[in-house]
Each structure stands twice: as structure tokens, then as C-alpha cells.
GROMACS .gro file of C-alpha atoms in nm:
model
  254
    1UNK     CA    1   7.537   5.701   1.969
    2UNK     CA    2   7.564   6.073   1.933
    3UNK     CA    3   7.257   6.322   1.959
    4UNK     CA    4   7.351   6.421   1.616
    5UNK     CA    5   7.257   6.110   1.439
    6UNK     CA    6   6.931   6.101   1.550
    7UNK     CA    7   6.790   6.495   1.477
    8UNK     CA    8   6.984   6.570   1.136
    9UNK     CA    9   6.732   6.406   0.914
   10UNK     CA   10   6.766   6.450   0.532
   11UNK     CA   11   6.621   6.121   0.446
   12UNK     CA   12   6.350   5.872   0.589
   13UNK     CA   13   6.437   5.731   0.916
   14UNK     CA   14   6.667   5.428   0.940
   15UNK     CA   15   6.556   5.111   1.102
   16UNK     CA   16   6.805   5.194   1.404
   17UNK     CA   17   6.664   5.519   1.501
   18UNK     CA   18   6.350   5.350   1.502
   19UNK     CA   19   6.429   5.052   1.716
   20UNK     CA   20   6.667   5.326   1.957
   21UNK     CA   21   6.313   5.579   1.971
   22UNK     CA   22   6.085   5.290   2.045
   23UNK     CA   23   6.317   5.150   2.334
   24UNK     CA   24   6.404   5.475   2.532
   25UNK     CA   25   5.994   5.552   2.455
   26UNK     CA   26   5.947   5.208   2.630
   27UNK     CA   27   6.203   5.284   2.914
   28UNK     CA   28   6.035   5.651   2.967
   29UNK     CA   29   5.665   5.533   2.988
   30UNK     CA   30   5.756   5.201   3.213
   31UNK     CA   31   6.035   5.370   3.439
   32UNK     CA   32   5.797   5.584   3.648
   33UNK     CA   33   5.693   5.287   3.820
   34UNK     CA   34   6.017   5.212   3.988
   35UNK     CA   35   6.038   5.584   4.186
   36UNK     CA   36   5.680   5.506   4.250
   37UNK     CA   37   5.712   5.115   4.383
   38UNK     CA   38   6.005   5.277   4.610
   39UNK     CA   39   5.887   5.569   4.760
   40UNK     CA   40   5.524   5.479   4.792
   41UNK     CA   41   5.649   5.220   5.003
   42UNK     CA   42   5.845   5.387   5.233
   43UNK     CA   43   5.657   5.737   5.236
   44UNK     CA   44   5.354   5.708   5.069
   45UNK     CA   45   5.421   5.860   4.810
   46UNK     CA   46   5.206   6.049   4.601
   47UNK     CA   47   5.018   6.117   4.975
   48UNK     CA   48   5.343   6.244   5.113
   49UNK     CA   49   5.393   6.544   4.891
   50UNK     CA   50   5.060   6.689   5.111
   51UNK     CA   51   5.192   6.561   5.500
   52UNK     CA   52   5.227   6.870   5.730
   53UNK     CA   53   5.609   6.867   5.801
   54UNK     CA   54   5.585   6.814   6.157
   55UNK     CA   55   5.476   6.461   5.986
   56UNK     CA   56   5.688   6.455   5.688
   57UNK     CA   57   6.015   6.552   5.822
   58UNK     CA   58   6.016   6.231   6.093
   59UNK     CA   59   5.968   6.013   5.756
   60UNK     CA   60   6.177   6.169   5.590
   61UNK     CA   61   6.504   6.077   5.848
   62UNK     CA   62   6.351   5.722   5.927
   63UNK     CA   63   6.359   5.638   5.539
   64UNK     CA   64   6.658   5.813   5.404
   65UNK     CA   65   6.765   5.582   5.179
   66UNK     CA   66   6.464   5.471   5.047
   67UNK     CA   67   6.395   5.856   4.953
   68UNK     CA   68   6.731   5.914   4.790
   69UNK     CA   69   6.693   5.593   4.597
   70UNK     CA   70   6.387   5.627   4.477
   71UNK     CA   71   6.389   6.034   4.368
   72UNK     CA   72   6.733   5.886   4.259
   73UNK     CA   73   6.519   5.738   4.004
   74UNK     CA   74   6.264   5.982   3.971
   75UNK     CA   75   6.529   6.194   3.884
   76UNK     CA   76   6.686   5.967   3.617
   77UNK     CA   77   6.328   5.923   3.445
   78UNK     CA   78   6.256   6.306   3.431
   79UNK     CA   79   6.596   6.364   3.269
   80UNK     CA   80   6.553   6.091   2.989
   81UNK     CA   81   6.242   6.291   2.930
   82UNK     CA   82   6.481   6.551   2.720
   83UNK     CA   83   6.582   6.232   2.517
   84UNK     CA   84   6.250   6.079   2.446
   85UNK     CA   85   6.082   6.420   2.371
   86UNK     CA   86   6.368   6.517   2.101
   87UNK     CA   87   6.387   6.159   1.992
   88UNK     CA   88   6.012   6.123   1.936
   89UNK     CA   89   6.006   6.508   1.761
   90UNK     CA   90   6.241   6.384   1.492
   91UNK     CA   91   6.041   6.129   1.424
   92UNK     CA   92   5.729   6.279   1.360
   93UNK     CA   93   5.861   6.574   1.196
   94UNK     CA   94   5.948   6.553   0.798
   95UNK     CA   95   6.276   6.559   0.684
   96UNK     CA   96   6.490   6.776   0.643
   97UNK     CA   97   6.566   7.100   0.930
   98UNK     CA   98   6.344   7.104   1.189
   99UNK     CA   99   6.049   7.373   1.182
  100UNK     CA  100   5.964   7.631   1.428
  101UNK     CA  101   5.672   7.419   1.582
  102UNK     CA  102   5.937   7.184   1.647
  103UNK     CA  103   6.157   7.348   1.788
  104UNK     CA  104   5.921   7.450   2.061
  105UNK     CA  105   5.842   7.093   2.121
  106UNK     CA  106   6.150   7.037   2.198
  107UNK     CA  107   6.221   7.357   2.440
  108UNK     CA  108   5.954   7.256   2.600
  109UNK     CA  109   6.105   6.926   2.667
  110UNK     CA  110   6.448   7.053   2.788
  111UNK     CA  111   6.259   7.289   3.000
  112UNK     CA  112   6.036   7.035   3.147
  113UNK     CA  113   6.295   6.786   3.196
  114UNK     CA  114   6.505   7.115   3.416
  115UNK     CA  115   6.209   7.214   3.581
  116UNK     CA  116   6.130   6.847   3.698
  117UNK     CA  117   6.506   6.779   3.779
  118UNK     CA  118   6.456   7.109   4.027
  119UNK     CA  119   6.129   7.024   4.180
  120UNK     CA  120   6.306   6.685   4.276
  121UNK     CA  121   6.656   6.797   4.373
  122UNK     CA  122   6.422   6.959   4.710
  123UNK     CA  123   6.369   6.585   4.830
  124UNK     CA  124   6.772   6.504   4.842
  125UNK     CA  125   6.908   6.835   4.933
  126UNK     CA  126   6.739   7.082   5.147
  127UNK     CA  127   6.459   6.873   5.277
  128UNK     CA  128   6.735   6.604   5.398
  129UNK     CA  129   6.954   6.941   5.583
  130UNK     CA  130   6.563   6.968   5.749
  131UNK     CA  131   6.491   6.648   5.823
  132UNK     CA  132   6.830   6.600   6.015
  133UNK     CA  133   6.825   6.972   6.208
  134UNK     CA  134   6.462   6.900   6.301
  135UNK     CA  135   6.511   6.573   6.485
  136UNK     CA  136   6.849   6.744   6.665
  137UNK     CA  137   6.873   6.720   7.040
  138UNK     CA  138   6.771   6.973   7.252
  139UNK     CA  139   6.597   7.166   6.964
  140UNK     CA  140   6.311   7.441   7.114
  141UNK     CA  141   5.989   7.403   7.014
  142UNK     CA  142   5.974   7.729   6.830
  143UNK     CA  143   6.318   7.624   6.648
  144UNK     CA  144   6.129   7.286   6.572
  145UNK     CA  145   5.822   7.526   6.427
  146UNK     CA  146   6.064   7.740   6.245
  147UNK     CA  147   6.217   7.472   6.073
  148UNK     CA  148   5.874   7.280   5.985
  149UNK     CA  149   5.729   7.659   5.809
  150UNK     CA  150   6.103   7.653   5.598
  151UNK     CA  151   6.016   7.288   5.500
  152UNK     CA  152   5.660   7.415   5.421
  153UNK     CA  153   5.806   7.704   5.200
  154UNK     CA  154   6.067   7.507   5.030
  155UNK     CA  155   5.817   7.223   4.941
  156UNK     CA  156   5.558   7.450   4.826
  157UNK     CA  157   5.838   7.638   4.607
  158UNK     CA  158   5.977   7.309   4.462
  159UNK     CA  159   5.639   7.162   4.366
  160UNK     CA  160   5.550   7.460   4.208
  161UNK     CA  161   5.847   7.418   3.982
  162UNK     CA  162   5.852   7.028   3.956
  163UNK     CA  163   5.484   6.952   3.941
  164UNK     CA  164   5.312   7.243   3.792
  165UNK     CA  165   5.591   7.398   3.561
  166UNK     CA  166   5.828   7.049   3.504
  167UNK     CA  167   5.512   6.737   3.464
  168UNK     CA  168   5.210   7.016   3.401
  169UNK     CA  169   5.281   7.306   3.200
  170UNK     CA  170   5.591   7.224   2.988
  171UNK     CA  171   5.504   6.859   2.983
  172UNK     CA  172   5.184   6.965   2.835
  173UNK     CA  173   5.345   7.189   2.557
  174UNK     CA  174   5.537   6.927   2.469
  175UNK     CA  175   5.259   6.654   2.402
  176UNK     CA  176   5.071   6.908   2.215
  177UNK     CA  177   5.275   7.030   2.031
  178UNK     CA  178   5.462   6.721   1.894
  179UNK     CA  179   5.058   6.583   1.880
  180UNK     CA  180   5.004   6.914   1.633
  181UNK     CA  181   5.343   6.836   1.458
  182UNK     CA  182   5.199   6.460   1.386
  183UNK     CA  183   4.850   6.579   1.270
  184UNK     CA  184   5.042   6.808   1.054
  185UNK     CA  185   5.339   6.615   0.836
  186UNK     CA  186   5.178   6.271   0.887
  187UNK     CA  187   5.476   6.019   0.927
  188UNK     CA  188   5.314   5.885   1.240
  189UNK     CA  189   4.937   5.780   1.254
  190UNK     CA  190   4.673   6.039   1.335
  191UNK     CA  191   4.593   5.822   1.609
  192UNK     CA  192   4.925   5.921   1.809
  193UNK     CA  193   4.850   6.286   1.722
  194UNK     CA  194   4.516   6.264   1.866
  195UNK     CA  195   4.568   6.057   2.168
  196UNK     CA  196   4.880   6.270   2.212
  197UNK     CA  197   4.631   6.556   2.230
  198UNK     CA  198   4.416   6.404   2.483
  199UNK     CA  199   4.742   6.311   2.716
  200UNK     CA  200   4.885   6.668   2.686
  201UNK     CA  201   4.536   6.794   2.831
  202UNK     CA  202   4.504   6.556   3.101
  203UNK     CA  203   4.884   6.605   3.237
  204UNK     CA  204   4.809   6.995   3.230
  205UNK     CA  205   4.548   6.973   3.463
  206UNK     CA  206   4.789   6.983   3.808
  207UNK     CA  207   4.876   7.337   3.675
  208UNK     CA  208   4.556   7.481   3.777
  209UNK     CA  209   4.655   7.465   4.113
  210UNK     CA  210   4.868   7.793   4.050
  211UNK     CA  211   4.557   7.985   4.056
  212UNK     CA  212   4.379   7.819   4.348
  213UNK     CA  213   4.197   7.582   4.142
  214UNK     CA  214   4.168   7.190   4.246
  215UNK     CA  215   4.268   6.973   3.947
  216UNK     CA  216   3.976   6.781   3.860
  217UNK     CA  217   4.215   6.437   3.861
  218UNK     CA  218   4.495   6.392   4.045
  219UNK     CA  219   4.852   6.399   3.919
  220UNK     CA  220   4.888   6.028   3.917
  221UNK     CA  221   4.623   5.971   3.661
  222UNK     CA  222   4.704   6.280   3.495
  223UNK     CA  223   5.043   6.155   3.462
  224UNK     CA  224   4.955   5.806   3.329
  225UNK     CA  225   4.770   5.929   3.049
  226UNK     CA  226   5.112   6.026   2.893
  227UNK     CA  227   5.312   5.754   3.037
  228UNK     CA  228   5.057   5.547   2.840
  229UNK     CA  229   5.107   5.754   2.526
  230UNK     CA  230   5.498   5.726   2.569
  231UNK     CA  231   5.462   5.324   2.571
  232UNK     CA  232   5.204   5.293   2.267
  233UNK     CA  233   5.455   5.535   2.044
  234UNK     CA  234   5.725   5.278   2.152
  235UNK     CA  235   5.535   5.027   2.022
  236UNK     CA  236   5.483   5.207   1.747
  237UNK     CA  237   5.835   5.270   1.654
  238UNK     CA  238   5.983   4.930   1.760
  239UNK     CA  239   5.715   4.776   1.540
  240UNK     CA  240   5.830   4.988   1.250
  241UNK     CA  241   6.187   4.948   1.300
  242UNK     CA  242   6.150   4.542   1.337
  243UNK     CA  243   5.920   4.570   1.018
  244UNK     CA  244   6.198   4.780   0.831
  245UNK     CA  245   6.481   4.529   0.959
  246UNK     CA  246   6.253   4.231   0.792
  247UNK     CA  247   6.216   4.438   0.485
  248UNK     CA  248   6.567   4.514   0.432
  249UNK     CA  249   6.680   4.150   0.489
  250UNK     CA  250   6.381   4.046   0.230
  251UNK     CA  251   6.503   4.278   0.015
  252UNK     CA  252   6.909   4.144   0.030
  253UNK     CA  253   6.803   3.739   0.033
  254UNK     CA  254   6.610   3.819  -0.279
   0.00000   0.00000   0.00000
């Protein structure tokens, strides 16, 4: 089905746009748990993104295919993100072209679903190159040093851009915005618009750490807040497409 039928909207939305939002919603907010069922069992992950690399580098090798497979999947889930944040945007906006504050929500989807897709692309590209050239035969122990401070630099670099831009900063615009764009035309509850708000400001908080501030959660509660909110607006939308489905065939029968 085509982008285009789902963000044109010059009429209430159709039973199937529901039931299509409510599913990928569904898929978004449960699919975080396969990346993190895979990789927390062969690294440790969320642990792993902190391991010195003289520590990280030997997992890295010995587990190769669990890593690819499961920031594979990590990387799947951040770029359905795009999807669900347009999808769920149209939804909550009124009818008719979408407004500026729309918009923004969904820039800041696109960029957060980049800046994620970046952050993880570290894990199966130059990390792996690392991994391999720091386990080589022979290697000095200032080569082996050298190579641990580039895996240093690239992870710091790549979590900056994953973690605090990608899941923190854009991630956040997004919720808040599409939470303000809810409050504001009222075709969703004011529930999702205020729980939205409270997600968006817990999944900002890993940002901090750009200016030497410890978040006061970590990022896997942070980050369950909105996975949460992503699987209650699926309900929400698979519950009013069903509803719309039973009213429609009411409304032929009679």
C-alpha cells in the first residue's frame, strides 16, 4: 500500500488505515525486544555499549553473528520508526494538508529514524573491520592499543548520533510534538497526548549526556516509556478500526 494513501487525508480515516496504523504501532513498540533478547544474550547488551574495547572487541569476533543478527534487527525496528511516526501523525492530525507542527513531527521522525540507522551501522561495519584487525596475529601491543582508542572514538561518535541524537533528541521531538498535535485537534484521546508527553520526556533524558550530565534513568527504561506508548496507540487504533469494520457491516446488514 503506497505512502500516499495513508497521509493525503481529506476525509475521516478509513477503517484500513486504522487497522494498518494500529498493527505497524504494535510491531514498533513489541519489536525492540527481539534486538534486545539477541544481543543481550550474546554481549550483554545494553552493558556492552560501556565495555572498554580491549573487552568489547574479543566479544565482538567470538559472537559475530549474533551481533549482525540482532543490530540486523535493531536496525529494521529503528527504520519502521519513519513509518509509525508518519502513520501515527496522520492520524492525529485533522483533515485535510498537514500543518506546520506536523510537519516537524514528522522530520523529526525521518531524522531520528537516520540518526538511529547511523549510530547502529558502527556495530556491523567499522567495529567488525576492528574486531577482526585486533585479534590478527602477530599484532604489537601498541598496534593492539591503537586500534582499541579508534574503537573508543568510533563508538563514542556513533552513540552520540544513535543514542543521543537518533532515540533521545529527535525521538523526543517527535513524541512531543505529535503529543501537542493530539492535545490540539482532538481525534485521539487526551490521554495519548498526555502520556505521549510524559514518554517524549523520559526518552530525552539519555541526551543529557552531551553536556556531561548522567541521565537520571537509563536508556532502557527511558526507552520503554515510548515503546509502551507505541503499543497502547496500537491498541487504540486497532480497536477503532475493528469498531469501524463492525459499524460498517451493521450499517450494510441493516
Amino acid at each position: 500500500m503506497p505512502l500516499s494513501d495513508f497521509l493525503p487525508d481529506d476525509s475521516p480515516p478509513p477503517q484500513r488505515r486504522y487497522l494498518a496504523a494500529g498493527l505497524v504501532l504494535m510491531v514498533q513498540g513489541l519489536s525492540i525486544f527481539a534486538p534486545m533478547a539477541v544481543l543481550g544474550g550474546a554481549i550483554r547488551w545494553p552493558d556492552s555499549l560501556d565495555f572498554p574495547p580491549a573487552h568489547m572487541l574479543p566479544l565482538l569476533r567470538d559472537q559475530l553473528s549474533a551481533v549482525r543478527l540482532g543490530y540486523g534487527l535493531y536496525l529494521g525496528y529503528s527504520v519502521l520508526f519513519l513509518v509509525t511516526g508518519a502513520l501515527t501523525v496522520r492520524l492525529a492530525a485533522r483533515p485535510g494538508p498537514l500543518g506546520s507542527l506536523a510537519l516537524v513531527a514528522i522530520g523529526a521522525a525521518a531524522a531520528s529514524a537516520l540518526a538511529r540507522s547511523i549510530g547502529i551501522l558502527r556495530w556491523l561495519t567499522g567495529s567488525v573491520t576492528l574486531a577482526e584487525a585486533h585479534a590478527a596475529a602477530g599484532l604489537s601491543a601498541e598496534g593492539r592499543a591503537a586500534i582499541e582508542m579508534m574503537q573508543a572514538a568510533i563508538n563514542a561518535w556513533g552513540g552520540a548520533i544513535g543514542e543521543a541524537l537518533g532515540v533521545a533528541i529527535f525521538a523526543s521531538l517527535w513524541a512531543v510534538s505529535t503529543s501537542l498535535l493530539i492535545l490540539r485537534d482532538r481525534r485521539l484521546p487526551v490521554w495519548a497526548g498526555v502520556t505521549g508527553l510524559i514518554a517524549g520526556g523520559l526518552v530525552a533524558f539519555p541526551s543529557l549526556e552531551l553536556v556531561g550530565i548522567a541521565p537520571p534513568v537509563s536508556i532502557v527504561l527511558s526507552t520503554t516509556g515510548i515503546q509502551l506508548w507505541f503499543m497502547a496507540l496500537g491498541l487504540l487504533f486497532l480497536w477503532r478500526g475493528v469498531h469501524r469494520a463492525a459499524g460498517d457491516s451493521g450499517g450494510k446488514s441493516a
